[in-house]
Amino acid sequence: QPQVQVDVTFVLERMEYVQGIKQLERSVSRALGVAQVYSTPDHSVERTYLDCLNRLAGHASEAGRVMGGQYADVPLMILPGYARHHGKGSPSGQPLEGCCQLDSDLGLIQVTDDSSAADIYACIAKQGQAAQLSARVRCSRESELARLVERVRGRLRLRHLLRDSRLAPHHFERACKELLERSDALQHVLEGGSLRVGFVNRVAPDGSCVEIAWDFKP
């Protein structure tokens, strides 16, 4: 009995912490003048991420928005410092090229949490225009992808077909096409459920859906 109480307390405290991080992310994104500031679920609860957000908030209070806010449609993703050395902390599974990188597939800028606030500002200023162009191309691709998603959802009779926000569109597209090819075998298993394509094969921790890796092997 006591052990259960300790677990519940930990979960509630973690939920409160996560909500505080989300509020800080929104505040920092407004201060920087970008569309969104966020990280991976695992990294978003790390102390180094919180420290980075606080550095950015402090710098933004003096420097204002990057380039006057002209990159308000560009998301900023903050990854752990070790993502520069190996792919463990990177959604793509590949190390970052330095502490700042444009992800042209997702139309966003990636930085590491050990970067100074000034360096992150400079990175956004340097990569912002290219990120905007990538985002426009991505928007066109997303329209085509939406039609593919509807085909898959109808064929498998799914309630929802979702994509992990960290997953590149071309990986999601590949998974959707594979699902279509395997629809006869998968329909009886997935019918009526919700499916999210991401990086692992499992039932979602909250039980809301089944998750599959984009490169799943039937």
Coordinates of N, CA, C and O in Angstrom, one line a residue, residues 119-199:
D119 N 23.9 32.2 -29.2 CA 24.2 31.3 -30.3 C 22.8 30.8 -30.9 O 22.7 30.7 -32.2
I120 N 21.9 30.6 -30.1 CA 20.6 30.1 -30.6 C 19.9 31.2 -31.4 O 19.3 31.0 -32.4
Y121 N 20.0 32.4 -30.9 CA 19.5 33.6 -31.6 C 20.1 33.7 -33.0 O 19.4 33.9 -34.0
A122 N 21.4 33.5 -33.0 CA 22.2 33.6 -34.3 C 21.8 32.5 -35.2 O 21.7 32.7 -36.5
C123 N 21.5 31.3 -34.7 CA 21.1 30.2 -35.5 C 19.7 30.4 -36.1 O 19.6 30.2 -37.3
I124 N 18.8 30.9 -35.4 CA 17.5 31.2 -35.9 C 17.6 32.3 -37.0 O 16.9 32.1 -38.1
A125 N 18.4 33.3 -36.8 CA 18.5 34.4 -37.8 C 19.2 33.8 -39.1 O 18.8 34.2 -40.2
K126 N 20.1 32.9 -38.9 CA 20.8 32.3 -40.1 C 19.9 31.3 -40.9 O 19.9 31.3 -42.1
Q127 N 19.2 30.5 -40.2 CA 18.4 29.4 -40.8 C 16.9 29.7 -41.0 O 16.2 28.9 -41.6
G128 N 16.5 30.8 -40.4 CA 15.0 31.1 -40.4 C 14.4 31.1 -41.8 O 13.3 30.5 -42.1
Q129 N 15.1 31.8 -42.8 CA 14.5 31.9 -44.1 C 14.4 30.5 -44.8 O 13.4 30.2 -45.4
A130 N 15.4 29.7 -44.7 CA 15.5 28.4 -45.3 C 14.4 27.5 -44.6 O 13.7 26.7 -45.3
A131 N 14.2 27.7 -43.3 CA 13.2 26.9 -42.6 C 11.8 27.3 -43.1 O 10.9 26.4 -43.2
Q132 N 11.6 28.6 -43.4 CA 10.3 29.0 -43.9 C 10.0 28.4 -45.3 O 8.9 27.9 -45.5
L133 N 11.0 28.3 -46.1 CA 10.8 27.7 -47.5 C 10.5 26.2 -47.3 O 9.6 25.7 -48.0
S134 N 11.3 25.6 -46.4 CA 11.0 24.1 -46.2 C 9.6 23.9 -45.7 O 9.0 22.9 -46.1
A135 N 9.2 24.8 -44.8 CA 7.8 24.6 -44.3 C 6.7 24.7 -45.4 O 5.7 24.0 -45.3
R136 N 7.0 25.6 -46.3 CA 6.0 25.8 -47.4 C 6.0 24.5 -48.3 O 4.9 24.1 -48.7
V137 N 7.1 24.0 -48.6 CA 7.2 22.7 -49.3 C 6.5 21.6 -48.6 O 5.8 20.8 -49.1
R138 N 6.8 21.6 -47.3 CA 6.2 20.6 -46.4 C 4.6 20.7 -46.4 O 3.9 19.7 -46.4
C139 N 4.1 21.9 -46.4 CA 2.7 22.1 -46.4 C 2.0 21.5 -47.6 O 1.0 20.9 -47.5
S140 N 2.7 21.6 -48.8 CA 2.2 21.0 -50.0 C 2.2 19.5 -49.9 O 1.2 18.8 -50.3
R141 N 3.3 19.0 -49.3 CA 3.4 17.5 -49.2 C 2.4 17.0 -48.2 O 1.8 15.9 -48.3
E142 N 2.1 17.8 -47.1 CA 1.1 17.4 -46.1 C -0.3 17.2 -46.7 O -1.0 16.4 -46.3
S143 N -0.6 18.1 -47.7 CA -1.9 18.0 -48.3 C -2.0 16.6 -49.0 O -3.1 15.9 -48.9
E144 N -1.0 16.2 -49.7 CA -1.0 14.9 -50.4 C -1.0 13.8 -49.4 O -1.7 12.8 -49.6
L145 N -0.3 14.0 -48.3 CA -0.2 13.0 -47.3 C -1.5 12.8 -46.6 O -1.9 11.7 -46.2
A146 N -2.3 13.9 -46.4 CA -3.6 13.8 -45.8 C -4.5 12.9 -46.6 O -5.3 12.1 -46.0
R147 N -4.4 13.0 -47.9 CA -5.3 12.1 -48.7 C -4.9 10.7 -48.6 O -5.7 9.8 -48.6
L148 N -3.6 10.4 -48.5 CA -3.1 9.0 -48.3 C -3.6 8.5 -46.9 O -4.0 7.3 -46.8
V149 N -3.5 9.4 -45.9 CA -4.0 8.9 -44.6 C -5.4 8.5 -44.6 O -5.8 7.5 -44.0
E150 N -6.2 9.3 -45.3 CA -7.7 8.9 -45.4 C -7.9 7.6 -46.1 O -8.7 6.8 -45.7
R151 N -7.1 7.3 -47.1 CA -7.1 6.0 -47.7 C -6.8 4.9 -46.8 O -7.5 3.8 -46.7
V152 N -5.7 5.1 -46.0 CA -5.3 4.0 -45.1 C -6.3 3.8 -44.0 O -6.7 2.7 -43.6
R153 N -6.8 5.0 -43.4 CA -7.8 4.9 -42.4 C -9.1 4.2 -42.8 O -9.6 3.4 -42.1
G154 N -9.5 4.5 -44.0 CA -10.7 3.8 -44.6 C -10.5 2.3 -44.8 O -11.3 1.5 -44.5
R155 N -9.3 2.0 -45.4 CA -9.0 0.6 -45.7 C -8.9 -0.3 -44.4 O -9.4 -1.4 -44.4
L156 N -8.3 0.3 -43.4 CA -8.1 -0.5 -42.2 C -9.2 -0.3 -41.2 O -9.2 -0.9 -40.1
R157 N -10.2 0.6 -41.5 CA -11.3 1.0 -40.7 C -10.8 1.4 -39.3 O -11.3 1.0 -38.2
L158 N -9.8 2.4 -39.3 CA -9.3 2.9 -38.1 C -10.1 4.1 -37.6 O -10.7 4.8 -38.4
R159 N -10.2 4.3 -36.3 CA -10.8 5.5 -35.7 C -9.9 6.7 -36.0 O -10.4 7.7 -36.4
H160 N -8.6 6.5 -35.7 CA -7.6 7.6 -35.9 C -6.3 7.0 -36.5 O -5.9 5.9 -36.1
L161 N -5.7 7.7 -37.4 CA -4.3 7.4 -37.8 C -3.5 8.6 -37.6 O -3.7 9.7 -38.2
L162 N -2.5 8.5 -36.7 CA -1.8 9.7 -36.2 C -0.3 9.5 -36.5 O 0.2 8.4 -36.8
R163 N 0.4 10.7 -36.5 CA 1.8 10.7 -36.7 C 2.5 11.3 -35.6 O 2.1 12.4 -35.1
D164 N 3.6 10.7 -35.1 CA 4.4 11.3 -34.0 C 4.9 12.6 -34.6 O 5.4 12.7 -35.7
S165 N 4.8 13.7 -33.8 CA 5.2 15.0 -34.3 C 6.7 15.1 -34.7 O 7.1 16.0 -35.4
R166 N 7.5 14.2 -34.2 CA 9.0 14.2 -34.4 C 9.3 13.4 -35.7 O 10.4 13.5 -36.2
L167 N 8.3 12.8 -36.3 CA 8.6 11.9 -37.4 C 8.5 12.7 -38.7 O 7.6 13.4 -39.0
A168 N 9.5 12.5 -39.6 CA 9.6 13.2 -40.9 C 8.5 12.7 -41.8 O 8.1 11.5 -41.7
P169 N 7.9 13.6 -42.6 CA 6.8 13.2 -43.4 C 7.1 12.0 -44.4 O 6.2 11.2 -44.6
H170 N 8.3 12.0 -44.9 CA 8.6 10.9 -45.9 C 8.6 9.5 -45.2 O 8.3 8.5 -45.8
H171 N 9.0 9.5 -43.9 CA 8.9 8.3 -43.1 C 7.5 7.9 -42.8 O 7.1 6.7 -42.9
F172 N 6.7 8.9 -42.5 CA 5.2 8.6 -42.3 C 4.6 8.1 -43.6 O 3.8 7.1 -43.6
E173 N 4.9 8.7 -44.7 CA 4.4 8.3 -46.0 C 4.8 6.8 -46.3 O 3.9 6.0 -46.8
R174 N 6.0 6.5 -46.0 CA 6.5 5.1 -46.3 C 5.7 4.1 -45.4 O 5.2 3.1 -45.9
A175 N 5.4 4.5 -44.2 CA 4.7 3.6 -43.3 C 3.2 3.4 -43.8 O 2.7 2.3 -43.7
C176 N 2.6 4.5 -44.2 CA 1.2 4.5 -44.7 C 1.1 3.6 -45.9 O 0.2 2.8 -46.1
K177 N 2.1 3.7 -46.8 CA 2.0 2.8 -48.0 C 2.2 1.3 -47.6 O 1.6 0.4 -48.2
E178 N 3.1 1.1 -46.7 CA 3.3 -0.3 -46.2 C 2.0 -0.8 -45.5 O 1.6 -2.0 -45.7
L179 N 1.3 0.1 -44.8 CA 0.0 -0.3 -44.2 C -1.0 -0.7 -45.2 O -1.8 -1.6 -45.1
L180 N -1.0 0.1 -46.3 CA -2.0 -0.2 -47.4 C -1.7 -1.6 -48.0 O -2.6 -2.4 -48.3
E181 N -0.4 -1.8 -48.2 CA 0.0 -3.1 -48.8 C -0.4 -4.3 -47.9 O -0.7 -5.4 -48.4
R182 N -0.3 -4.1 -46.6 CA -0.6 -5.2 -45.7 C -2.0 -5.1 -45.1 O -2.3 -5.7 -44.1
S183 N -2.9 -4.3 -45.7 CA -4.2 -4.0 -45.1 C -5.0 -5.3 -44.9 O -5.7 -5.4 -43.9
D184 N -5.0 -6.2 -45.8 CA -5.8 -7.4 -45.7 C -5.4 -8.2 -44.4 O -6.3 -8.7 -43.7
A185 N -4.1 -8.2 -44.1 CA -3.7 -9.0 -42.9 C -3.9 -8.2 -41.6 O -4.0 -8.8 -40.5
L186 N -3.8 -6.9 -41.7 CA -3.9 -6.0 -40.5 C -5.3 -5.6 -40.1 O -5.5 -5.2 -39.0
Q187 N -6.2 -5.6 -41.1 CA -7.5 -5.0 -40.8 C -8.2 -5.6 -39.6 O -8.7 -4.9 -38.7
H188 N -8.2 -6.9 -39.5 CA -8.9 -7.6 -38.4 C -8.3 -7.3 -37.0 O -8.9 -7.4 -36.0
V189 N -7.0 -6.9 -37.0 CA -6.3 -6.6 -35.8 C -6.5 -5.2 -35.3 O -6.7 -4.9 -34.2
L190 N -6.5 -4.3 -36.3 CA -6.6 -2.8 -36.0 C -7.9 -2.2 -36.1 O -8.1 -1.0 -35.7
E191 N -8.9 -2.9 -36.7 CA -10.2 -2.3 -37.0 C -10.8 -1.6 -35.7 O -10.9 -2.3 -34.7
G192 N -11.3 -0.4 -35.9 CA -11.9 0.3 -34.8 C -11.0 1.0 -33.8 O -11.4 1.7 -32.9
G193 N -9.7 0.8 -33.9 CA -8.7 1.3 -33.0 C -8.1 2.6 -33.5 O -8.4 3.1 -34.6
S194 N -7.1 3.1 -32.7 CA -6.3 4.3 -33.1 C -4.9 3.8 -33.2 O -4.4 3.1 -32.4
L195 N -4.2 4.3 -34.3 CA -2.9 3.9 -34.6 C -2.0 5.2 -34.7 O -2.4 6.1 -35.4
R196 N -0.8 5.2 -34.1 CA 0.1 6.3 -34.2 C 1.4 5.7 -34.7 O 2.0 4.8 -34.2
V197 N 1.9 6.4 -35.8 CA 3.2 6.0 -36.4 C 4.3 6.8 -35.8 O 4.2 8.0 -35.8
G198 N 5.3 6.1 -35.3 CA 6.4 6.8 -34.6 C 7.7 6.1 -34.7 O 8.2 5.8 -35.8
F199 N 8.3 5.7 -33.6 CA 9.6 5.1 -33.6 C 9.7 3.8 -32.8 O 10.7 3.1 -32.9

